[in-house]
Amino acid sequence: MSTTSTPEAAEPEPAPADGPAAADSGPAADRTADSAAGTAAPGAAPAAVLAPAGRKFGLAAATALVMGNIIGGGIFTLPAAVAPYGTVSLVAFAVLSVAAVLLALLFGKLARRSPVTGGLYVYPRDAFGPFAGFLSAWSYWTMCWVSIAALAVGVVGYVDVLIPLGDGKAVLALVALAALWLPAAANFAGTRYVGAVQVVSTVLKFVPLLLVATVGLFFIDTDNYGPFNASGESVPGAIAASAALLLYSFLGVESAAVSAGEVRDPERTVGRASVLGTVASAVVYILGTVAVFGLVPHKELVASGAPFADAVDYIAGGSWGGTVIALVAVASIVGCLNGWILLSAQMPYAAARDGLFPKPFARLGKGGVPGFGVLATAVLGTILIVVNYADDPDTAFRVLVLITTFTGCVPYLLSAAAQLYWLARGTRERVRPAGLVRDLIVAGLSFAFSFWLIAGAGYAAVYQGALFLFAGIPVYVWLRGRQESPEDANTVA
């Protein structure tokens, strides 16, 4: 997109060979060369093995990956989750849409510097060293498998519209597990099949959702909107709290950046796909939520388990419309899981190539997908789903959503800080004032939005998310300790 600066506008010079960041940074061309060679030294740029040219994502597939990962369970479940806050949540949606576009611009700019698989792990590592890269990768990976479990749980309510499942927890858990393992199997088949499934599932859900978001506007009853602020909190507090929940529906804006090694011409394609996918998703989100709020009476919306299905029933005057939307919702969430499972394997893959994640995560299957990463994500998601249904599904789902907000914002925060670092290191001869100001605004606001969303997640989510984050430190200590040579260990002793 034209809104990003050119490389010479505000691009910092590479770190000198003898500087502190020499082992962790370098021109994008050098990183790509390392990737092609398939080698990497500890602490160096990730040697991300790129997919064969015939299997790489083009602009359409990369945009579909972004949209498919953004438009998943969130659009179908969160209107009811934020309804208790009132229509102030629509303001939060608008603010969050702006923040998501800024993040898309940020990742597009960072991808021009580091056009390799790993994205949100690579950027902090290049700027601040391996520990920052590890924390970002660990936090993002945690967010992925927690989010995947929440998405799989979210599909159950819409399956229940199609086939009454009853109240048996075992049956509900089996449906959620099937929703998780079917797209996991597609990932084992390879990136080519992931891209194809992503395009089909995105078209399948985007067209009906767009129709609902436009046709539904003609059936709105303004009396259904309810109070502006029904939370009992201040308006800024209600916006922050509802935005923390709504961020769950925007997770995925970084999808193209994380999978940059599988994207053709990533320096150009990642930024374009991120912005196009985010803007298209935001339009559908805002119009769709406005329609749902205006179609379903507020009291009913608060208690709804399938808000979009209820909204279509009000338009159609029967139950057949809700059944169609339930089918679309199931396809949407399964398609979203398809893309998220790929991303959940890509981040630890890049870190494992650097020796900052266990070695099995760096193994590639026949289809070019890190198979162990896919398997680990599916197993951890399975454990969370079983735990979820052993407790209270409704409460656990909300907690999982807020934990994903915290663990997702940590890599966003570190990536924005990395961009600010590179901008600060730019030499005066290579900086154009207009480009520098523009990039500073994008990076600064991205950092501020990420910090604001972490605060809005609430004490419980931050506490539990921090426990997940700090649990990775012993893993980092062990891996780094194993990388030290005997000579280094003797010197320290």
CSV table of C-alpha atoms in Angstrom, one decimal:
chain,number,residue,atom,x,y,z
A,1,MET,CA,0.0,0.0,0.0
A,2,SER,CA,1.1,3.5,-0.7
A,3,THR,CA,0.8,4.5,2.9
A,4,THR,CA,4.0,2.7,3.9
A,5,SER,CA,7.3,4.5,3.5
A,6,THR,CA,9.9,3.5,1.0
A,7,PRO,CA,12.9,1.6,2.3
A,8,GLU,CA,15.0,4.7,2.1
A,9,ALA,CA,12.5,6.9,3.9
A,10,ALA,CA,13.2,5.7,7.4
A,11,GLU,CA,15.2,2.5,7.0
A,12,PRO,CA,18.0,2.1,9.5
A,13,GLU,CA,21.4,1.1,8.5
A,14,PRO,CA,22.3,-2.6,9.2
A,15,ALA,CA,24.2,-3.1,12.5
A,16,PRO,CA,28.0,-3.0,12.1
A,17,ALA,CA,29.8,-6.3,12.0
A,18,ASP,CA,31.3,-5.8,15.4
A,19,GLY,CA,28.2,-4.2,17.0
A,20,PRO,CA,26.1,-5.7,19.8
A,21,ALA,CA,23.4,-6.7,17.3
A,22,ALA,CA,25.7,-8.1,14.7
A,23,ALA,CA,24.6,-11.7,15.4
A,24,ASP,CA,20.9,-10.8,15.4
A,25,SER,CA,20.4,-8.5,12.5
A,26,GLY,CA,21.3,-7.8,9.0
A,27,PRO,CA,19.8,-6.9,5.6
A,28,ALA,CA,16.8,-8.8,4.5
A,29,ALA,CA,18.7,-10.1,1.5
A,30,ASP,CA,21.2,-11.8,3.8
A,31,ARG,CA,18.4,-13.4,5.8
A,32,THR,CA,16.8,-14.7,2.6
A,33,ALA,CA,20.1,-16.1,1.4
A,34,ASP,CA,20.5,-17.9,4.8
A,35,SER,CA,17.0,-19.2,4.4
A,36,ALA,CA,17.7,-20.6,1.0
A,37,ALA,CA,20.8,-22.2,2.2
A,38,GLY,CA,18.9,-23.9,5.0
A,39,THR,CA,21.6,-23.1,7.7
A,40,ALA,CA,21.5,-21.1,10.8
A,41,ALA,CA,23.9,-20.5,13.7
A,42,PRO,CA,22.5,-19.9,17.2
A,43,GLY,CA,21.5,-16.3,17.6
A,44,ALA,CA,21.7,-15.6,13.9
A,45,ALA,CA,18.8,-14.8,11.6
A,46,PRO,CA,16.3,-17.7,11.2
A,47,ALA,CA,17.1,-20.0,8.3
A,48,ALA,CA,13.5,-20.4,7.4
A,49,VAL,CA,13.2,-23.0,4.7
A,50,LEU,CA,11.0,-21.5,2.1
A,51,ALA,CA,8.3,-23.5,0.4
A,52,PRO,CA,8.8,-24.4,-3.3
A,53,ALA,CA,7.9,-21.7,-5.7
A,54,GLY,CA,4.8,-23.5,-6.9
A,55,ARG,CA,3.4,-23.8,-3.4
A,56,LYS,CA,3.9,-20.2,-2.2
A,57,PHE,CA,0.9,-18.0,-1.5
A,58,GLY,CA,0.2,-15.1,-3.9
A,59,LEU,CA,-1.6,-11.9,-3.0
A,60,ALA,CA,-5.1,-13.5,-3.3
A,61,ALA,CA,-4.1,-16.5,-1.1
A,62,ALA,CA,-2.2,-14.4,1.4
A,63,THR,CA,-5.2,-11.9,1.7
A,64,ALA,CA,-7.5,-14.9,2.1
A,65,LEU,CA,-5.2,-16.3,4.8
A,66,VAL,CA,-5.5,-12.9,6.7
A,67,MET,CA,-9.2,-12.7,6.2
A,68,GLY,CA,-9.7,-16.3,7.0
A,69,ASN,CA,-7.9,-16.0,10.3
A,70,ILE,CA,-9.5,-12.8,11.2
A,71,ILE,CA,-13.1,-13.7,10.2
A,72,GLY,CA,-13.6,-16.9,12.2
A,73,GLY,CA,-15.6,-17.6,15.3
A,74,GLY,CA,-15.4,-14.0,16.5
A,75,ILE,CA,-17.9,-12.5,14.2
A,76,PHE,CA,-20.4,-15.2,15.0
A,77,THR,CA,-20.0,-15.2,18.8
A,78,LEU,CA,-18.7,-11.9,20.1
A,79,PRO,CA,-21.7,-9.7,19.4
A,80,ALA,CA,-23.5,-11.5,22.2
A,81,ALA,CA,-20.3,-11.4,24.4
A,82,VAL,CA,-20.1,-7.6,24.2
A,83,ALA,CA,-23.8,-6.9,24.3
A,84,PRO,CA,-23.8,-6.5,28.1
A,85,TYR,CA,-21.6,-3.4,27.6
A,86,GLY,CA,-24.3,-1.8,25.4
A,87,THR,CA,-23.9,-0.1,22.1
A,88,VAL,CA,-20.7,1.5,23.4
A,89,SER,CA,-19.1,-1.7,22.1
A,90,LEU,CA,-19.7,-0.5,18.6
A,91,VAL,CA,-17.4,2.5,19.3
A,92,ALA,CA,-14.9,-0.1,20.6
A,93,PHE,CA,-15.2,-2.0,17.3
A,94,ALA,CA,-14.5,1.2,15.3
A,95,VAL,CA,-11.4,2.1,17.5
A,96,LEU,CA,-10.2,-1.5,17.2
A,97,SER,CA,-10.6,-1.5,13.5
A,98,VAL,CA,-8.3,1.6,13.2
A,99,ALA,CA,-5.8,-0.2,15.5
A,100,ALA,CA,-5.9,-3.3,13.4
A,101,VAL,CA,-5.1,-1.4,10.2
A,102,LEU,CA,-2.2,0.4,11.9
A,103,LEU,CA,-0.9,-3.1,13.0
A,104,ALA,CA,-1.2,-4.3,9.4
A,105,LEU,CA,0.8,-1.3,8.2
A,106,LEU,CA,3.4,-2.0,10.9
A,107,PHE,CA,3.8,-5.7,10.0
A,108,GLY,CA,4.0,-4.8,6.3
A,109,LYS,CA,6.9,-2.4,7.0
A,110,LEU,CA,8.7,-4.9,9.2
A,111,ALA,CA,8.2,-7.7,6.7
A,112,ARG,CA,10.1,-5.6,4.1
A,113,ARG,CA,13.1,-5.7,6.4
A,114,SER,CA,12.7,-9.4,7.4
A,115,PRO,CA,10.8,-11.2,4.7
A,116,VAL,CA,11.1,-14.7,6.3
A,117,THR,CA,8.8,-17.1,8.1
A,118,GLY,CA,8.5,-16.2,11.8
A,119,GLY,CA,7.4,-12.6,11.6
A,120,LEU,CA,6.6,-11.5,15.1
A,121,TYR,CA,9.4,-13.7,16.5
A,122,VAL,CA,12.0,-12.3,14.0
A,123,TYR,CA,11.3,-8.6,14.6
A,124,PRO,CA,12.0,-8.5,18.4
A,125,ARG,CA,14.9,-10.9,18.1
A,126,ASP,CA,16.6,-8.8,15.4
A,127,ALA,CA,16.2,-5.6,17.5
A,128,PHE,CA,16.7,-6.8,21.1
A,129,GLY,CA,18.3,-10.2,21.0
A,130,PRO,CA,17.3,-13.8,21.3
A,131,PHE,CA,15.5,-13.5,24.7
A,132,ALA,CA,13.1,-10.9,23.4
A,133,GLY,CA,12.5,-13.1,20.3
A,134,PHE,CA,11.9,-16.1,22.4
A,135,LEU,CA,9.4,-14.3,24.7
A,136,SER,CA,7.5,-13.1,21.6
A,137,ALA,CA,7.5,-16.5,20.0
A,138,TRP,CA,6.4,-18.3,23.2
A,139,SER,CA,3.7,-15.7,23.9
A,140,TYR,CA,2.4,-15.9,20.3
A,141,TRP,CA,2.5,-19.7,20.3
A,142,THR,CA,0.6,-19.8,23.6
A,143,MET,CA,-2.0,-17.4,22.1
A,144,CYS,CA,-2.4,-19.7,19.1
A,145,TRP,CA,-3.2,-22.9,20.9
A,146,VAL,CA,-5.4,-21.2,23.5
A,147,SER,CA,-7.2,-19.4,20.7
A,148,ILE,CA,-7.6,-22.6,18.7
A,149,ALA,CA,-9.2,-24.3,21.7
A,150,ALA,CA,-11.6,-21.4,22.1
A,151,LEU,CA,-12.5,-21.5,18.4
A,152,ALA,CA,-13.2,-25.2,18.5
A,153,VAL,CA,-15.4,-24.7,21.5
A,154,GLY,CA,-17.2,-21.8,19.7
A,155,VAL,CA,-18.2,-24.0,16.8
A,156,VAL,CA,-20.3,-26.3,19.1
A,157,GLY,CA,-23.1,-23.7,19.6
A,158,TYR,CA,-23.7,-23.5,15.8
A,159,VAL,CA,-23.5,-27.3,15.3
A,160,ASP,CA,-26.2,-27.5,18.0
A,161,VAL,CA,-28.4,-25.3,15.7
A,162,LEU,CA,-28.0,-27.8,12.9
A,163,ILE,CA,-28.1,-31.0,15.0
A,164,PRO,CA,-29.4,-30.8,18.6
A,165,LEU,CA,-26.6,-32.1,20.7
A,166,GLY,CA,-28.2,-32.0,24.1
A,167,ASP,CA,-26.5,-31.1,27.3
A,168,GLY,CA,-24.0,-34.0,27.5
A,169,LYS,CA,-20.5,-32.6,28.0
A,170,ALA,CA,-18.9,-35.7,26.4
A,171,VAL,CA,-20.8,-35.2,23.1
A,172,LEU,CA,-20.1,-31.4,23.1
A,173,ALA,CA,-16.4,-32.1,23.7
A,174,LEU,CA,-16.3,-34.6,20.9
A,175,VAL,CA,-17.8,-32.1,18.4
A,176,ALA,CA,-15.2,-29.5,19.5
A,177,LEU,CA,-12.4,-32.1,19.1
A,178,ALA,CA,-13.6,-33.0,15.6
A,179,ALA,CA,-13.6,-29.3,14.7
A,180,LEU,CA,-9.9,-29.1,15.8
A,181,TRP,CA,-8.5,-32.3,14.3
A,182,LEU,CA,-10.1,-32.0,10.8
A,183,PRO,CA,-8.2,-28.8,9.9
A,184,ALA,CA,-5.1,-30.2,11.6
A,185,ALA,CA,-5.2,-33.2,9.2
A,186,ALA,CA,-5.5,-30.7,6.3
A,187,ASN,CA,-2.3,-29.0,7.5
A,188,PHE,CA,-0.4,-32.3,7.5
A,189,ALA,CA,-1.2,-32.5,3.8
A,190,GLY,CA,0.9,-29.4,3.1
A,191,THR,CA,0.8,-25.6,2.5
A,192,ARG,CA,-0.6,-26.0,-1.0
A,193,TYR,CA,-3.8,-27.6,0.5
A,194,VAL,CA,-3.9,-25.1,3.4
A,195,GLY,CA,-4.0,-22.2,0.8
A,196,ALA,CA,-6.7,-23.8,-1.3
A,197,VAL,CA,-8.9,-24.5,1.8
A,198,GLN,CA,-8.3,-21.0,3.0
A,199,VAL,CA,-9.5,-19.4,-0.3
A,200,VAL,CA,-12.6,-21.6,-0.5
A,201,SER,CA,-13.6,-21.2,3.1
A,202,THR,CA,-13.1,-17.4,3.0
A,203,VAL,CA,-15.3,-17.0,-0.1
A,204,LEU,CA,-17.9,-19.3,1.4
A,205,LYS,CA,-18.3,-17.3,4.6
A,206,PHE,CA,-17.5,-13.8,3.3
A,207,VAL,CA,-20.2,-13.5,0.7
A,208,PRO,CA,-23.1,-14.6,3.0
A,209,LEU,CA,-21.8,-12.4,5.9
A,210,LEU,CA,-21.6,-9.4,3.6
A,211,LEU,CA,-25.2,-10.0,2.4
A,212,VAL,CA,-26.3,-10.2,6.1
A,213,ALA,CA,-24.3,-7.1,6.9
A,214,THR,CA,-26.0,-5.1,4.1
A,215,VAL,CA,-29.5,-6.6,3.8
A,216,GLY,CA,-29.9,-6.7,7.5
A,217,LEU,CA,-29.4,-2.9,7.8
A,218,PHE,CA,-32.9,-2.5,6.1
A,219,PHE,CA,-34.6,-4.5,8.9
A,220,ILE,CA,-33.0,-2.7,11.8
A,221,ASP,CA,-35.3,-1.6,14.7
A,222,THR,CA,-33.5,1.2,16.6
A,223,ASP,CA,-35.4,0.1,19.8
A,224,ASN,CA,-33.4,-3.1,19.8
A,225,TYR,CA,-30.1,-1.4,20.5
A,226,GLY,CA,-30.7,-0.9,24.2
A,227,PRO,CA,-28.7,1.5,26.4
A,228,PHE,CA,-25.5,3.1,25.1
A,229,ASN,CA,-23.5,2.0,28.2
A,230,ALA,CA,-25.1,-0.8,30.1
A,231,SER,CA,-21.9,-1.9,32.0
A,232,GLY,CA,-22.1,0.5,34.9
A,233,GLU,CA,-18.5,1.5,34.3
A,234,SER,CA,-17.3,4.8,32.8
A,235,VAL,CA,-17.5,5.1,29.0
A,236,PRO,CA,-13.7,4.8,28.6
A,237,GLY,CA,-13.6,1.8,30.9
A,238,ALA,CA,-16.5,0.1,29.0
A,239,ILE,CA,-14.7,0.8,25.6
A,240,ALA,CA,-11.4,-0.7,26.9
A,241,ALA,CA,-13.1,-3.7,28.4
A,242,SER,CA,-15.2,-4.5,25.3
A,243,ALA,CA,-12.2,-3.9,23.0
A,244,ALA,CA,-10.2,-6.4,25.0
A,245,LEU,CA,-12.9,-9.0,24.1
A,246,LEU,CA,-13.3,-7.8,20.6
A,247,LEU,CA,-9.5,-8.1,19.9
A,248,TYR,CA,-10.1,-11.8,19.8
A,249,SER,CA,-12.1,-11.3,16.5
A,250,PHE,CA,-9.1,-9.3,15.0
A,251,LEU,CA,-6.4,-11.8,15.9
A,252,GLY,CA,-4.9,-12.8,12.6
A,253,VAL,CA,-3.9,-9.4,11.2
A,254,GLU,CA,-0.3,-10.6,11.4
A,255,SER,CA,-1.0,-13.9,9.5
A,256,ALA,CA,0.9,-12.9,6.3
A,257,ALA,CA,3.9,-11.6,8.2
A,258,VAL,CA,4.2,-14.8,10.3
A,259,SER,CA,4.1,-16.9,7.1
A,260,ALA,CA,6.2,-14.5,5.0
A,261,GLY,CA,8.5,-17.4,4.0
A,262,GLU,CA,5.6,-19.0,2.2
A,263,VAL,CA,4.5,-15.8,0.4
A,264,ARG,CA,5.7,-14.8,-3.1
A,265,ASP,CA,7.5,-11.4,-3.1
A,266,PRO,CA,6.9,-10.9,0.7
A,267,GLU,CA,8.4,-7.4,0.7
A,268,ARG,CA,5.4,-6.2,-1.3
A,269,THR,CA,2.8,-8.9,-0.8
A,270,VAL,CA,2.8,-9.1,3.0
A,271,GLY,CA,1.9,-5.4,3.5
A,272,ARG,CA,-0.7,-5.4,0.8
A,273,ALA,CA,-2.4,-8.6,2.0
A,274,SER,CA,-2.3,-7.5,5.6
A,275,VAL,CA,-4.0,-4.2,4.9
A,276,LEU,CA,-6.5,-5.5,2.3
A,277,GLY,CA,-7.5,-8.5,4.5
A,278,THR,CA,-7.8,-6.3,7.6
A,279,VAL,CA,-9.9,-3.5,6.0
A,280,ALA,CA,-12.2,-6.0,4.3
A,281,SER,CA,-12.7,-7.9,7.6
A,282,ALA,CA,-13.3,-4.6,9.5
A,283,VAL,CA,-16.0,-3.5,7.1
A,284,VAL,CA,-17.8,-6.9,7.5
A,285,TYR,CA,-17.4,-6.8,11.3
A,286,ILE,CA,-18.7,-3.3,11.8
A,287,LEU,CA,-21.7,-3.6,9.4
A,288,GLY,CA,-22.5,-7.1,10.7
A,289,THR,CA,-22.4,-6.1,14.3
A,290,VAL,CA,-24.5,-3.0,13.7
A,291,ALA,CA,-27.1,-5.2,12.0
A,292,VAL,CA,-27.1,-7.9,14.7
A,293,PHE,CA,-27.5,-5.2,17.4
A,294,GLY,CA,-30.4,-3.7,15.5
A,295,LEU,CA,-32.1,-6.9,14.6
A,296,VAL,CA,-32.0,-8.8,18.0
A,297,PRO,CA,-33.6,-7.2,21.0
A,298,HIS,CA,-30.9,-6.3,23.6
A,299,LYS,CA,-32.1,-8.6,26.3
A,300,GLU,CA,-32.3,-11.6,23.9
A,301,LEU,CA,-28.8,-10.8,22.4
A,302,VAL,CA,-27.2,-10.8,25.8
A,303,ALA,CA,-28.4,-14.4,26.3
A,304,SER,CA,-27.9,-15.6,22.7
A,305,GLY,CA,-25.6,-18.5,21.9
A,306,ALA,CA,-25.8,-17.9,18.1
A,307,PRO,CA,-26.4,-14.2,17.6
A,308,PHE,CA,-26.0,-14.2,13.8
A,309,ALA,CA,-28.5,-17.1,13.4
A,310,ASP,CA,-31.0,-15.2,15.6
A,311,ALA,CA,-30.5,-12.1,13.5
A,312,VAL,CA,-31.2,-13.9,10.2
A,313,ASP,CA,-34.3,-15.5,11.8
A,314,TYR,CA,-35.6,-12.0,12.5
A,315,ILE,CA,-35.0,-11.1,8.8
A,316,ALA,CA,-36.5,-14.3,7.3
A,317,GLY,CA,-39.3,-14.6,9.8
A,318,GLY,CA,-38.6,-18.3,10.4
A,319,SER,CA,-35.8,-20.7,11.4
A,320,TRP,CA,-34.4,-21.6,7.9
A,321,GLY,CA,-32.3,-18.5,7.7
A,322,GLY,CA,-30.6,-19.3,11.0
A,323,THR,CA,-29.9,-22.8,9.8
A,324,VAL,CA,-28.1,-21.4,6.7
A,325,ILE,CA,-26.0,-19.0,8.9
A,326,ALA,CA,-25.2,-21.9,11.2
A,327,LEU,CA,-23.8,-23.8,8.2
A,328,VAL,CA,-21.7,-20.7,7.2
A,329,ALA,CA,-20.5,-20.3,10.8
A,330,VAL,CA,-19.3,-23.9,11.0
A,331,ALA,CA,-17.5,-23.5,7.7
A,332,SER,CA,-16.0,-20.2,8.8
A,333,ILE,CA,-14.7,-21.4,12.1
A,334,VAL,CA,-13.2,-24.6,10.6
A,335,GLY,CA,-11.6,-22.5,7.9
A,336,CYS,CA,-10.2,-20.2,10.6
A,337,LEU,CA,-8.8,-23.1,12.5
A,338,ASN,CA,-7.2,-24.3,9.3
A,339,GLY,CA,-5.2,-21.1,9.0
A,340,TRP,CA,-4.5,-20.7,12.8
A,341,ILE,CA,-3.0,-24.2,13.0
A,342,LEU,CA,-0.6,-23.3,10.2
A,343,LEU,CA,0.5,-20.1,12.0
A,344,SER,CA,0.8,-21.9,15.3
A,345,ALA,CA,3.4,-24.2,13.8
A,346,GLN,CA,5.3,-21.5,11.8
A,347,MET,CA,6.3,-19.3,14.8
A,348,PRO,CA,8.0,-22.0,16.9
A,349,TYR,CA,9.5,-23.4,13.6
A,350,ALA,CA,11.4,-20.2,13.0
A,351,ALA,CA,12.5,-20.1,16.7
A,352,ALA,CA,13.6,-23.7,16.6
A,353,ARG,CA,15.8,-23.0,13.6
A,354,ASP,CA,17.6,-20.6,15.8
A,355,GLY,CA,17.9,-23.1,18.7
A,356,LEU,CA,15.4,-21.1,20.8
A,357,PHE,CA,12.6,-23.7,20.7
A,358,PRO,CA,12.9,-27.5,21.0
A,359,LYS,CA,14.4,-29.1,17.9
A,360,PRO,CA,11.4,-31.2,16.9
A,361,PHE,CA,9.5,-27.9,16.0
A,362,ALA,CA,12.0,-27.4,13.2
A,363,ARG,CA,11.1,-30.6,11.4
A,364,LEU,CA,9.3,-30.2,8.1
A,365,GLY,CA,6.9,-32.8,6.8
A,366,LYS,CA,6.5,-33.9,3.2
A,367,GLY,CA,4.1,-31.1,2.5
A,368,GLY,CA,6.5,-28.4,3.7
A,369,VAL,CA,4.5,-27.9,7.0
A,370,PRO,CA,6.2,-28.2,10.4
A,371,GLY,CA,4.4,-31.4,11.4
A,372,PHE,CA,5.5,-31.5,15.0
A,373,GLY,CA,4.3,-28.0,15.6
A,374,VAL,CA,0.9,-28.9,14.2
A,375,LEU,CA,0.7,-32.0,16.3
A,376,ALA,CA,1.8,-30.1,19.5
A,377,THR,CA,-0.8,-27.4,18.9
A,378,ALA,CA,-3.5,-30.0,18.3
A,379,VAL,CA,-2.6,-32.0,21.5
A,380,LEU,CA,-2.5,-28.9,23.7
A,381,GLY,CA,-5.7,-27.6,22.2
A,382,THR,CA,-7.3,-31.0,23.0
A,383,ILE,CA,-6.2,-30.8,26.6
A,384,LEU,CA,-7.7,-27.3,26.9
A,385,ILE,CA,-11.0,-28.5,25.4
A,386,VAL,CA,-11.2,-31.4,27.7
A,387,VAL,CA,-10.5,-29.2,30.7
A,388,ASN,CA,-13.0,-26.7,29.4
A,389,TYR,CA,-15.8,-29.2,29.3
A,390,ALA,CA,-14.8,-30.6,32.7
A,391,ASP,CA,-15.6,-27.2,34.1
A,392,ASP,CA,-18.1,-24.5,33.1
A,393,PRO,CA,-17.9,-24.1,29.2
A,394,ASP,CA,-19.3,-20.6,29.2
A,395,THR,CA,-17.0,-19.2,31.9
A,396,ALA,CA,-14.0,-21.0,30.5
A,397,PHE,CA,-14.6,-19.7,27.0
A,398,ARG,CA,-14.6,-16.0,28.2
A,399,VAL,CA,-11.4,-16.6,30.2
A,400,LEU,CA,-9.7,-18.2,27.2
A,401,VAL,CA,-10.7,-15.2,25.0
A,402,LEU,CA,-9.2,-12.7,27.4
A,403,ILE,CA,-6.0,-14.8,27.8
A,404,THR,CA,-5.5,-14.7,24.1
A,405,THR,CA,-5.8,-10.9,24.2
A,406,PHE,CA,-2.9,-10.7,26.6
A,407,THR,CA,-0.7,-13.3,25.0
A,408,GLY,CA,-1.5,-11.9,21.5
A,409,CYS,CA,-0.7,-8.3,22.5
A,410,VAL,CA,2.8,-9.1,23.9
A,411,PRO,CA,4.2,-9.9,20.4
A,412,TYR,CA,2.4,-6.9,19.0
A,413,LEU,CA,4.0,-4.7,21.7
A,414,LEU,CA,7.5,-6.1,21.1
A,415,SER,CA,7.1,-5.8,17.3
A,416,ALA,CA,6.1,-2.1,17.6
A,417,ALA,CA,9.0,-1.5,19.9
A,418,ALA,CA,11.4,-3.2,17.4
A,419,GLN,CA,10.2,-0.8,14.7
A,420,LEU,CA,10.7,2.2,17.0
A,421,TYR,CA,14.2,0.9,17.7
A,422,TRP,CA,15.1,0.6,14.0
A,423,LEU,CA,13.7,4.1,13.3
A,424,ALA,CA,15.7,5.5,16.2
A,425,ARG,CA,18.9,4.0,14.7
A,426,GLY,CA,18.4,5.5,11.3
A,427,THR,CA,21.1,7.8,10.2
A,428,ARG,CA,20.2,11.4,9.2
A,429,GLU,CA,21.5,10.9,5.6
A,430,ARG,CA,19.1,8.0,4.9
A,431,VAL,CA,16.0,9.5,6.5
A,432,ARG,CA,13.3,11.6,4.8
A,433,PRO,CA,11.3,13.6,7.4
A,434,ALA,CA,7.9,12.7,6.0
A,435,GLY,CA,8.6,9.0,5.9
A,436,LEU,CA,10.1,9.1,9.4
A,437,VAL,CA,7.1,10.9,10.9
A,438,ARG,CA,4.6,8.6,9.2
A,439,ASP,CA,6.4,5.4,10.4
A,440,LEU,CA,6.9,6.8,13.9
A,441,ILE,CA,3.1,7.5,14.1
A,442,VAL,CA,2.2,4.0,12.9
A,443,ALA,CA,4.7,2.3,15.3
A,444,GLY,CA,3.9,4.6,18.3
A,445,LEU,CA,0.2,4.2,18.0
A,446,SER,CA,0.5,0.4,17.5
A,447,PHE,CA,2.5,0.3,20.7
A,448,ALA,CA,0.0,2.4,22.6
A,449,PHE,CA,-3.0,0.4,21.3
A,450,SER,CA,-1.3,-2.9,22.3
A,451,PHE,CA,-0.6,-1.6,25.8
A,452,TRP,CA,-4.2,-0.3,26.1
A,453,LEU,CA,-5.7,-3.6,25.1
A,454,ILE,CA,-3.5,-5.5,27.7
A,455,ALA,CA,-4.8,-3.2,30.4
A,456,GLY,CA,-8.4,-3.7,29.2
A,457,ALA,CA,-8.1,-7.5,29.4
A,458,GLY,CA,-8.4,-7.2,33.2
A,459,TYR,CA,-6.4,-8.4,36.2
A,460,ALA,CA,-7.4,-12.0,35.9
A,461,ALA,CA,-6.4,-12.4,32.3
A,462,VAL,CA,-3.2,-10.5,32.7
A,463,TYR,CA,-2.3,-12.6,35.8
A,464,GLN,CA,-3.0,-15.9,34.0
A,465,GLY,CA,-1.4,-14.8,30.8
A,466,ALA,CA,1.7,-13.7,32.6
A,467,LEU,CA,1.9,-17.2,34.2
A,468,PHE,CA,1.8,-18.8,30.7
A,469,LEU,CA,4.5,-16.3,29.5
A,470,PHE,CA,6.8,-16.8,32.4
A,471,ALA,CA,6.4,-20.6,32.2
A,472,GLY,CA,8.5,-20.4,29.1
A,473,ILE,CA,11.6,-18.9,30.8
A,474,PRO,CA,12.9,-22.3,32.1
A,475,VAL,CA,12.6,-23.6,28.5
A,476,TYR,CA,14.7,-20.7,27.2
A,477,VAL,CA,17.3,-21.1,30.0
A,478,TRP,CA,17.6,-24.8,29.2
A,479,LEU,CA,17.9,-24.3,25.5
A,480,ARG,CA,20.5,-21.5,25.7
A,481,GLY,CA,22.5,-23.5,28.3
A,482,ARG,CA,22.6,-26.4,25.9
A,483,GLN,CA,23.9,-24.2,23.2
A,484,GLU,CA,27.0,-23.1,25.2
A,485,SER,CA,30.2,-24.9,24.3
A,486,PRO,CA,32.1,-26.7,27.0
A,487,GLU,CA,34.8,-24.0,26.7
A,488,ASP,CA,32.3,-21.3,27.4
A,489,ALA,CA,31.0,-23.2,30.4
A,490,ASN,CA,34.5,-23.6,31.8
A,491,THR,CA,35.2,-19.9,31.3
A,492,VAL,CA,32.1,-18.9,33.2
A,493,ALA,CA,32.9,-21.3,36.0
